């Protein structure tokens, strides 16, 4: 092909393009060439609502009346006639120390009292004789005063001896550990022949009667609980039996910063429950001023980025995407948390393909 022919072809293409562009500028633009118009959507209003939120806390049932029993004095444990699981009555013997030394102390104190009593009786007789002699002027006043003083001194010695006897008898009684109330033995911590230390538990006892459960709750919950607040107690081992309970005590200080707060719940009636069973305390908290939207307003509710499209206060109307957190269902509405306010209008129909900032036309 010659250079002249190639130049002609290029010129023809350039001329054709120029003619097409000129023609295009003169033709009117059609609606289809402008792109789609505002998308038609349906909207609903963000509303405030109140809801009851159940919170569960795990614990273990225990007797409301319980004790870890210890001796007030040390010694060798001579016998312990009870075992774990035994039922005992009030005043029943649970454990006993070797009494030999204590029996001897009581006997010695009792003998001392007897000796002093005999001396006091004799001194009183001597005093009475001196008084008679003094009345007959056969004894001096000084002798009478000495006889009176001897009687008073022996009376004081007798009182001291009787106090020592009472203390020895008390220690002897303390050598026997008795049940302060009827219940069940839950632990034995010392075997016969071992040395008992004063104040160290030997037997643990759970009393008959009312039950309770202790749980730990966060600071967001402790502020909502008060003494006698009603709660529910579920027993998983009994196919979810639900019992009524009330807050018996709620700590107002945690053991240390960042820790949970202990709460004790007393059961109104034990029913089929027994100490040691697992329990769940259900606290029903009423939350007011919750923001709710219709369920269909939430885009990608189960995904990582749930959102709603809020109608922006602009003209023409546009929507803005608002990221939210999805809460509990309340009928056909759902609790949401995010930068929304009561009265905002959100899209509930026509979200498919909708993007942040898109123009919309509200139906109705």
PDB file of C-alpha atoms in Angstrom, residues 3 11 64 91 98 106 200 236 294 300 311:
ATOM      1  CA  UNK A   3       2.033   6.131   1.620  1.00  0.00           C
ATOM      2  CA  UNK A  11      -8.084  11.198   7.184  1.00  0.00           C
ATOM      3  CA  UNK A  64     -29.324 -21.081 105.188  1.00  0.00           C
ATOM      4  CA  UNK A  91     -27.598 -31.347 121.246  1.00  0.00           C
ATOM      5  CA  UNK A  98      -9.791 -36.922 125.886  1.00  0.00           C
ATOM      6  CA  UNK A 106     -12.623 -30.772 138.156  1.00  0.00           C
ATOM      7  CA  UNK A 200      -9.928 -25.260 114.015  1.00  0.00           C
ATOM      8  CA  UNK A 236     -31.229 -27.861  86.055  1.00  0.00           C
ATOM      9  CA  UNK A 294     -38.950  -2.877  62.913  1.00  0.00           C
ATOM     10  CA  UNK A 300     -27.409  -7.961  57.634  1.00  0.00           C
ATOM     11  CA  UNK A 311     -33.752   9.062  56.001  1.00  0.00           C
TER      12      UNK A 311
END
